[in-house]
CSV table of C-alpha atoms in Angstrom, one decimal:
chain,number,residue,atom,x,y,z
F,891,MET,CA,-72.3,-55.5,46.2
F,892,GLU,CA,-74.5,-53.1,48.2
F,893,VAL,CA,-75.4,-50.1,46.4
F,894,LEU,CA,-77.0,-46.8,47.6
F,895,ALA,CA,-78.9,-45.0,44.9
F,896,PHE,CA,-79.5,-41.3,45.4
F,897,GLY,CA,-82.2,-39.2,43.6
F,898,VAL,CA,-84.4,-42.1,42.6
F,899,GLN,CA,-87.8,-40.9,41.2
F,900,THR,CA,-91.0,-42.7,42.1
F,901,ASP,CA,-91.4,-44.0,38.6
F,902,GLU,CA,-87.9,-45.0,38.4
F,903,LYS,CA,-87.8,-47.0,41.6
F,904,PRO,CA,-89.5,-50.2,40.5
F,905,LEU,CA,-87.4,-50.2,37.3
F,906,MET,CA,-84.3,-50.1,39.2
F,907,GLU,CA,-85.3,-52.7,41.8
F,908,ALA,CA,-86.2,-55.1,38.9
F,909,ALA,CA,-82.9,-54.5,37.1
F,910,PHE,CA,-80.7,-54.8,40.1
F,911,ALA,CA,-82.4,-58.0,41.4
F,912,GLY,CA,-80.0,-61.0,41.3
F,913,HIS,CA,-77.1,-58.7,40.6
F,914,HIS,CA,-76.6,-56.3,43.5
F,915,ASP,CA,-78.3,-55.3,46.6
F,916,LEU,CA,-80.0,-52.0,46.2
F,917,ARG,CA,-81.2,-49.3,48.6
F,918,CYS,CA,-83.0,-46.4,46.8
F,919,LEU,CA,-83.2,-42.8,48.3
F,920,ASP,CA,-85.3,-40.0,46.9
F,921,VAL,CA,-82.9,-37.4,48.2
F,922,PHE,CA,-80.2,-36.1,45.9
F,923,LEU,CA,-76.6,-36.4,46.7
F,924,THR,CA,-75.1,-33.2,48.3
F,925,GLU,CA,-72.6,-32.4,51.0
F,926,ASP,CA,-75.5,-32.7,53.6
F,927,THR,CA,-76.7,-36.2,52.3
F,928,ALA,CA,-73.3,-37.6,51.5
F,929,PRO,CA,-73.0,-39.1,55.0
F,930,LEU,CA,-75.9,-41.5,54.2
F,931,ALA,CA,-73.6,-43.4,52.0
F,932,ALA,CA,-71.3,-44.4,54.8
F,933,GLY,CA,-70.6,-48.1,54.5
F,934,TYR,CA,-71.6,-48.4,50.9
F,935,GLU,CA,-68.7,-49.1,48.6
F,936,ALA,CA,-70.8,-48.2,45.5
F,937,VAL,CA,-73.3,-45.4,45.1
F,938,SER,CA,-75.4,-44.5,42.1
F,939,THR,CA,-76.2,-40.9,41.4
F,940,SER,CA,-78.6,-38.9,39.2
F,941,VAL,CA,-77.8,-36.0,36.8
F,942,ASN,CA,-78.6,-33.4,39.4
F,943,ALA,CA,-76.3,-34.7,42.1
F,944,ASP,CA,-73.6,-32.3,43.3
F,945,LEU,CA,-70.3,-34.2,43.0
F,946,ASP,CA,-67.8,-31.5,43.9
F,947,ALA,CA,-64.6,-32.0,45.8
F,948,ARG,CA,-66.4,-31.6,49.2
F,949,VAL,CA,-68.9,-34.2,48.4
F,950,LEU,CA,-66.4,-36.6,47.0
F,951,ARG,CA,-64.3,-36.3,50.1
F,952,ALA,CA,-67.3,-37.1,52.2
F,953,LEU,CA,-68.0,-40.2,50.2
F,954,ALA,CA,-64.5,-41.4,50.3
F,955,ALA,CA,-64.3,-40.9,54.1
F,956,GLY,CA,-67.4,-43.1,54.5
F,957,GLY,CA,-65.9,-45.9,52.5
F,958,THR,CA,-67.2,-45.3,48.9
F,959,ARG,CA,-65.0,-46.4,46.2
F,960,MET,CA,-67.2,-46.5,43.1
F,961,ILE,CA,-69.7,-43.9,41.7
F,962,ALA,CA,-72.1,-45.0,39.0
F,963,GLN,CA,-73.9,-41.9,37.6
F,964,ARG,CA,-77.1,-42.5,35.8
F,965,SER,CA,-76.6,-40.0,33.0
F,966,THR,CA,-74.6,-39.2,30.0
F,967,GLY,CA,-73.4,-35.8,31.2
F,968,PHE,CA,-70.8,-35.5,33.9
F,969,ASN,CA,-70.2,-31.7,34.1
F,970,ASN,CA,-71.5,-32.1,37.8
F,971,ILE,CA,-68.5,-34.3,38.8
F,972,ASP,CA,-65.0,-33.1,39.8
F,973,LEU,CA,-63.1,-35.8,38.0
F,974,THR,CA,-59.8,-34.5,39.2
F,975,ALA,CA,-60.8,-34.7,42.8
F,976,ALA,CA,-62.2,-38.3,42.2
F,977,ARG,CA,-58.9,-39.4,40.7
F,978,GLN,CA,-57.1,-37.9,43.7
F,979,LEU,CA,-59.3,-39.6,46.1
F,980,GLY,CA,-59.0,-43.0,44.3
F,981,LEU,CA,-62.7,-43.1,43.4
F,982,THR,CA,-63.8,-45.0,40.3
F,983,VAL,CA,-66.3,-43.0,38.3
F,984,ALA,CA,-68.6,-44.4,35.6
F,985,ARG,CA,-71.5,-42.9,33.5
F,986,VAL,CA,-74.0,-44.1,30.9
F,987,SER,CA,-72.2,-43.1,27.8
F,988,SER,CA,-75.2,-43.5,25.6
F,989,TYR,CA,-78.8,-44.5,25.6
F,990,SER,CA,-81.9,-44.3,23.2
F,991,PRO,CA,-81.5,-40.9,21.5
F,992,HIS,CA,-85.2,-40.8,20.6
F,993,SER,CA,-86.5,-39.9,23.9
F,994,VAL,CA,-84.7,-36.5,24.0
F,995,ALA,CA,-85.1,-35.8,20.3
F,996,GLU,CA,-88.9,-36.5,20.4
F,997,PHE,CA,-89.2,-34.3,23.5
F,998,ALA,CA,-87.3,-31.5,22.0
F,999,TRP,CA,-89.8,-31.5,19.1
F,1000,ALA,CA,-92.7,-31.6,21.6
F,1001,LEU,CA,-91.4,-28.4,23.1
F,1002,ALA,CA,-90.9,-26.8,19.7
F,1003,MET,CA,-94.4,-27.8,18.6
F,1004,ALA,CA,-96.0,-26.6,21.9
F,1005,VAL,CA,-94.5,-23.2,21.7
F,1006,ASN,CA,-95.2,-22.8,18.0
F,1007,ARG,CA,-98.9,-23.9,18.3
F,1008,ARG,CA,-99.5,-22.2,21.8
F,1009,LEU,CA,-100.6,-25.5,23.1
F,1010,VAL,CA,-100.2,-24.6,26.9
F,1011,ARG,CA,-102.3,-21.5,26.4
F,1012,ALA,CA,-104.8,-23.3,24.4
F,1013,ALA,CA,-105.2,-26.1,26.9
F,1014,ILE,CA,-105.7,-23.6,29.8
F,1015,ARG,CA,-108.2,-21.6,27.8
F,1016,THR,CA,-110.4,-24.6,26.8
F,1017,ARG,CA,-110.3,-25.9,30.4
F,1018,ASP,CA,-112.0,-22.6,31.3
F,1019,PHE,CA,-114.5,-23.1,28.3
F,1020,ASP,CA,-112.8,-20.3,26.4
F,1021,PHE,CA,-112.6,-21.4,22.8
F,1022,ARG,CA,-111.3,-18.3,21.1
F,1023,LEU,CA,-108.3,-18.5,18.6
F,1024,ASP,CA,-107.0,-15.1,19.5
F,1025,GLY,CA,-103.1,-15.2,20.1
F,1026,LEU,CA,-102.9,-19.0,19.0
F,1027,LEU,CA,-101.6,-18.4,15.5
F,1028,GLY,CA,-98.6,-20.6,14.7
F,1029,HIS,CA,-96.5,-21.4,11.7
F,1030,ASP,CA,-96.2,-24.4,9.3
F,1031,LEU,CA,-92.9,-26.1,9.7
F,1032,HIS,CA,-92.8,-27.6,6.3
F,1033,GLY,CA,-90.4,-25.6,4.2
F,1034,ARG,CA,-88.6,-23.9,7.0
F,1035,THR,CA,-85.2,-24.3,8.3
F,1036,ALA,CA,-84.2,-26.5,11.3
F,1037,GLY,CA,-80.8,-25.7,12.9
F,1038,VAL,CA,-79.1,-28.5,14.8
F,1039,LEU,CA,-76.3,-27.4,17.1
F,1040,GLY,CA,-74.5,-30.7,17.7
F,1041,THR,CA,-75.2,-33.6,15.4
F,1042,GLY,CA,-74.4,-36.7,17.5
F,1043,ARG,CA,-77.0,-39.5,18.0
F,1044,ILE,CA,-79.6,-37.2,19.5
F,1045,GLY,CA,-79.1,-34.4,17.1
F,1046,GLU,CA,-79.3,-36.9,14.2
F,1047,ALA,CA,-82.6,-38.2,15.7
F,1048,PHE,CA,-83.9,-34.6,15.8
F,1049,ALA,CA,-82.7,-34.0,12.3
F,1050,ARG,CA,-84.6,-37.2,11.1
F,1051,ILE,CA,-87.9,-35.9,12.5
F,1052,ALA,CA,-87.3,-32.4,10.9
F,1053,HIS,CA,-86.7,-34.2,7.7
F,1054,GLY,CA,-90.0,-35.8,8.1
F,1055,PHE,CA,-91.6,-32.5,8.5
F,1056,GLY,CA,-90.1,-31.5,5.2
F,1057,MET,CA,-87.7,-28.9,6.7
F,1058,ASN,CA,-84.5,-27.7,5.3
F,1059,LEU,CA,-81.4,-28.8,7.5
F,1060,LEU,CA,-78.5,-26.8,8.9
F,1061,GLY,CA,-76.0,-28.4,11.2
F,1062,TRP,CA,-72.9,-27.3,13.2
F,1063,ASP,CA,-70.4,-29.7,14.9
F,1064,LEU,CA,-66.8,-30.4,15.1
F,1065,ALA,CA,-67.2,-33.0,12.3
F,1066,PRO,CA,-70.1,-33.7,10.0
F,1067,ASN,CA,-72.3,-36.7,10.6
F,1068,PRO,CA,-72.6,-38.7,7.4
F,1069,ALA,CA,-76.1,-39.8,8.3
F,1070,CYS,CA,-77.2,-36.2,8.6
F,1071,VAL,CA,-75.4,-35.2,5.3
F,1072,ALA,CA,-77.5,-38.1,3.7
F,1073,LEU,CA,-80.6,-36.4,5.0
F,1074,GLY,CA,-79.6,-33.3,3.0
F,1075,MET,CA,-78.1,-31.3,6.0
F,1076,ARG,CA,-75.7,-28.6,5.2
F,1077,TYR,CA,-73.0,-27.7,7.7
F,1078,VAL,CA,-72.4,-24.2,8.4
F,1079,GLU,CA,-70.6,-22.0,10.9
F,1080,LYS,CA,-72.3,-21.2,14.1
F,1081,GLU,CA,-73.1,-17.7,13.1
F,1082,GLU,CA,-74.9,-18.7,10.0
F,1083,LEU,CA,-76.8,-21.4,12.0
F,1084,PHE,CA,-78.1,-18.8,14.4
F,1085,ALA,CA,-79.0,-16.3,11.8
F,1086,ALA,CA,-80.8,-18.8,9.3
F,1087,SER,CA,-82.6,-21.2,11.6
F,1088,ASP,CA,-86.4,-21.0,12.1
F,1089,VAL,CA,-86.1,-23.7,14.8
F,1090,LEU,CA,-82.7,-24.1,16.6
F,1091,SER,CA,-82.2,-27.0,18.9
F,1092,LEU,CA,-79.2,-27.5,21.0
F,1093,HIS,CA,-77.6,-31.0,21.4
F,1094,VAL,CA,-73.9,-30.5,22.5
F,1095,PRO,CA,-72.5,-31.4,25.8
F,1096,LEU,CA,-71.7,-28.9,28.6
F,1097,VAL,CA,-68.0,-28.5,28.7
F,1098,PRO,CA,-65.9,-25.3,29.4
F,1099,GLU,CA,-65.7,-24.6,25.7
F,1100,THR,CA,-69.6,-24.7,25.2
F,1101,ARG,CA,-70.7,-22.8,28.2
F,1102,HIS,CA,-72.9,-20.0,27.1
F,1103,LEU,CA,-72.3,-21.0,23.5
F,1104,VAL,CA,-75.7,-19.4,22.9
F,1105,ASP,CA,-74.7,-16.0,24.3
F,1106,ALA,CA,-76.0,-12.5,23.8
F,1107,ALA,CA,-74.4,-12.1,20.4
F,1108,ALA,CA,-75.9,-15.5,19.2
F,1109,LEU,CA,-79.4,-14.7,20.4
F,1110,LYS,CA,-79.3,-11.2,18.8
F,1111,ALA,CA,-78.3,-12.9,15.5
F,1112,MET,CA,-81.4,-15.2,15.5
F,1113,LYS,CA,-84.5,-14.4,13.6
F,1114,ASP,CA,-87.2,-12.4,15.6
F,1115,ASP,CA,-89.7,-15.2,15.1
F,1116,ALA,CA,-87.3,-18.0,15.6
F,1117,ILE,CA,-87.9,-21.0,18.0
F,1118,LEU,CA,-85.1,-22.0,20.4
F,1119,VAL,CA,-85.1,-25.3,22.1
F,1120,ASN,CA,-82.7,-26.5,24.6
F,1121,SER,CA,-83.0,-30.2,26.0
F,1122,SER,CA,-79.2,-30.6,26.5
F,1123,ARG,CA,-77.7,-28.6,29.4
F,1124,GLY,CA,-78.8,-25.3,30.8
F,1125,GLY,CA,-75.3,-23.8,30.8
F,1126,LEU,CA,-75.3,-23.9,27.0
F,1127,VAL,CA,-77.5,-20.7,27.1
F,1128,ASP,CA,-76.8,-17.3,28.7
F,1129,THR,CA,-80.1,-17.1,30.5
F,1130,ASP,CA,-79.9,-13.5,31.4
F,1131,ALA,CA,-79.2,-12.5,27.8
F,1132,LEU,CA,-82.2,-14.7,26.9
F,1133,VAL,CA,-84.5,-12.7,29.3
F,1134,THR,CA,-83.2,-9.5,27.7
F,1135,GLU,CA,-84.2,-10.6,24.2
F,1136,LEU,CA,-87.6,-12.0,25.4
F,1137,ARG,CA,-88.3,-8.6,27.0
F,1138,ALA,CA,-87.7,-7.0,23.7
F,1139,GLY,CA,-90.5,-9.1,22.3
F,1140,ARG,CA,-88.4,-11.4,20.3
F,1141,PHE,CA,-88.9,-15.1,19.4
F,1142,THR,CA,-91.9,-17.1,18.5
F,1143,GLY,CA,-91.1,-19.3,21.3
F,1144,VAL,CA,-88.5,-20.9,23.7
F,1145,GLY,CA,-88.7,-24.3,24.9
F,1146,LEU,CA,-86.3,-25.2,27.9
F,1147,ASP,CA,-86.1,-28.5,29.5
F,1148,VAL,CA,-82.9,-27.5,31.3
F,1149,TYR,CA,-81.8,-24.4,33.1
F,1150,GLU,CA,-78.3,-23.4,34.1
F,1151,ALA,CA,-79.2,-22.9,37.8
F,1152,GLU,CA,-81.5,-25.9,38.0
F,1153,ALA,CA,-79.5,-27.8,40.7
F,1154,GLY,CA,-81.5,-27.7,43.9
F,1155,LEU,CA,-84.7,-26.8,42.1
F,1156,PHE,CA,-85.5,-29.4,39.4
F,1157,TYR,CA,-86.9,-32.7,40.6
F,1158,LEU,CA,-88.1,-31.1,43.8
F,1159,ASP,CA,-91.4,-29.6,45.0
F,1160,LYS,CA,-90.9,-26.0,45.5
F,1161,SER,CA,-94.6,-25.0,45.2
F,1162,LEU,CA,-95.0,-23.8,48.8
F,1163,GLU,CA,-91.7,-21.9,49.0
F,1164,PRO,CA,-90.9,-18.3,48.0
F,1165,VAL,CA,-89.3,-17.8,44.6
F,1166,THR,CA,-85.7,-16.9,45.2
F,1167,ASP,CA,-84.4,-17.4,41.5
F,1168,ASP,CA,-85.4,-14.1,40.0
F,1169,THR,CA,-84.1,-15.2,36.5
F,1170,LEU,CA,-86.2,-18.3,36.4
F,1171,ALA,CA,-89.2,-16.5,37.8
F,1172,ARG,CA,-88.9,-13.9,35.0
F,1173,LEU,CA,-88.7,-16.6,32.3
F,1174,MET,CA,-91.9,-18.1,33.7
F,1175,THR,CA,-93.8,-14.9,33.0
F,1176,PHE,CA,-93.2,-14.8,29.3
F,1177,PRO,CA,-96.2,-16.4,27.4
F,1178,ASN,CA,-93.9,-17.8,24.6
F,1179,VAL,CA,-91.6,-19.6,27.0
F,1180,LEU,CA,-92.2,-23.2,28.2
F,1181,VAL,CA,-90.0,-24.7,30.9
F,1182,THR,CA,-90.0,-28.4,31.9
F,1183,SER,CA,-88.0,-30.0,34.6
F,1184,HIS,CA,-85.2,-31.9,32.8
F,1185,GLN,CA,-87.5,-34.7,31.7
F,1186,ALA,CA,-86.7,-35.1,28.0
F,1187,TYR,CA,-84.9,-38.4,28.7
F,1188,TYR,CA,-87.7,-39.7,31.0
F,1189,THR,CA,-89.3,-42.5,29.1
F,1190,VAL,CA,-89.6,-46.1,30.2
F,1191,ASP,CA,-87.4,-47.1,27.2
F,1192,ALA,CA,-84.6,-44.7,28.0
F,1193,VAL,CA,-84.7,-45.2,31.8
F,1194,THR,CA,-84.6,-48.9,31.5
F,1195,GLU,CA,-81.6,-48.7,29.2
F,1196,ILE,CA,-79.9,-46.2,31.6
F,1197,ILE,CA,-80.5,-48.5,34.6
F,1198,ALA,CA,-79.2,-51.7,32.7
F,1199,THR,CA,-76.0,-49.8,31.8
F,1200,THR,CA,-75.6,-48.7,35.5
F,1201,VAL,CA,-75.9,-52.2,36.6
F,1202,ARG,CA,-73.3,-53.4,34.1
F,1203,ASN,CA,-71.0,-50.5,35.2
F,1204,ILE,CA,-71.1,-51.7,38.8
F,1205,THR,CA,-70.8,-55.3,37.8
F,1206,ASP,CA,-67.7,-54.5,35.7
F,1207,TYR,CA,-66.2,-52.6,38.7
F,1208,VAL,CA,-66.7,-55.7,40.9
F,1209,ALA,CA,-65.1,-58.0,38.2
F,1210,GLY,CA,-62.2,-55.5,37.5
F,1211,ARG,CA,-63.2,-54.8,34.1
F,1212,ARG,CA,-63.3,-51.4,32.3
F,1213,SER,CA,-65.6,-50.3,29.6
F,1214,GLU,CA,-66.1,-47.0,27.6
F,1215,ASN,CA,-68.3,-45.8,30.4
F,1216,VAL,CA,-65.5,-45.5,32.9
F,1217,LEU,CA,-64.4,-41.8,33.4
F,1218,VAL,CA,-62.1,-42.4,36.2
F,1219,PRO,CA,-60.6,-45.9,36.6
F,1220,PRO,CA,-59.6,-47.7,39.8
F,1221,PRO,CA,-56.3,-46.6,41.2
F,1222,GLY,CA,-53.5,-48.4,39.3
F,1223,ASP,CA,-55.8,-49.8,36.8
F,1224,LEU,CA,-53.8,-50.2,33.5
F,1225,ILE,CA,-56.6,-52.3,31.7
F,1226,ALA,CA,-57.6,-50.9,28.4
F,1227,GLY,CA,-61.0,-51.5,26.8
């Protein structure tokens, strides 16, 4: 099978080429899949896409018109894919349903620690040989409360690290995770989670029900000196409401690895272009905010696992098999499991 992969990062390319060798012919592109780049896939039955690909109905129609029949997304989230349109067009869609949760959980804690201990400001100062401590005062985490919004595999990994710090654990999810309960986590309503957490980390998927789950009311309910971390999906947070609270001088720190309008920005070099996103520009001005470019998953271990699963998804498609990774099966496919 010839596969065209969109949005392949420089570090990712050798890992992909090694994983695909002996299985499928692979061509890697560093451009992301959009309506403008979709014609590049003409003649390729299978394409692989990154998390920031734009897979709306128009893009899917362009892919289908060019002969594409299978889309293998290299991520867990699929809120960027119009699954209804894919089904109508007869496109098979698969994702990576899971990979090492430690990459994201560890990065979420890196963000929390960085804003708590003012590491970015400290590093910039010392580079200029300014060794003052003014403005660098942080908090001990031991004995404080970590709130985990979503206690699946990543949320559980985040909770285990918090437990190692000696923190109290609060959680919210549709159903308790027994492993988190065993760590001493107490499950509460969202309102209590927002109000009681010293560190609040988001680990739920972005679906219509969770969009702006952290809205103006939730942000106002949080402690003035709380730390908010989002390494899941940008749309979970009402960014305009967050800016309003930051302007009021609230929160010890905010660590954002995702942003609700990141498509067309993240993973690209925009350093020589004028800033057109006023909200993101405003976020960047707050000294207690750290924004990174959706890199929490980006470790050798996680990326290798993601790519290996992508290869299996394409191989399963060729063989007519269906796994739990399939979001839209081939037309007429009645195979279960």
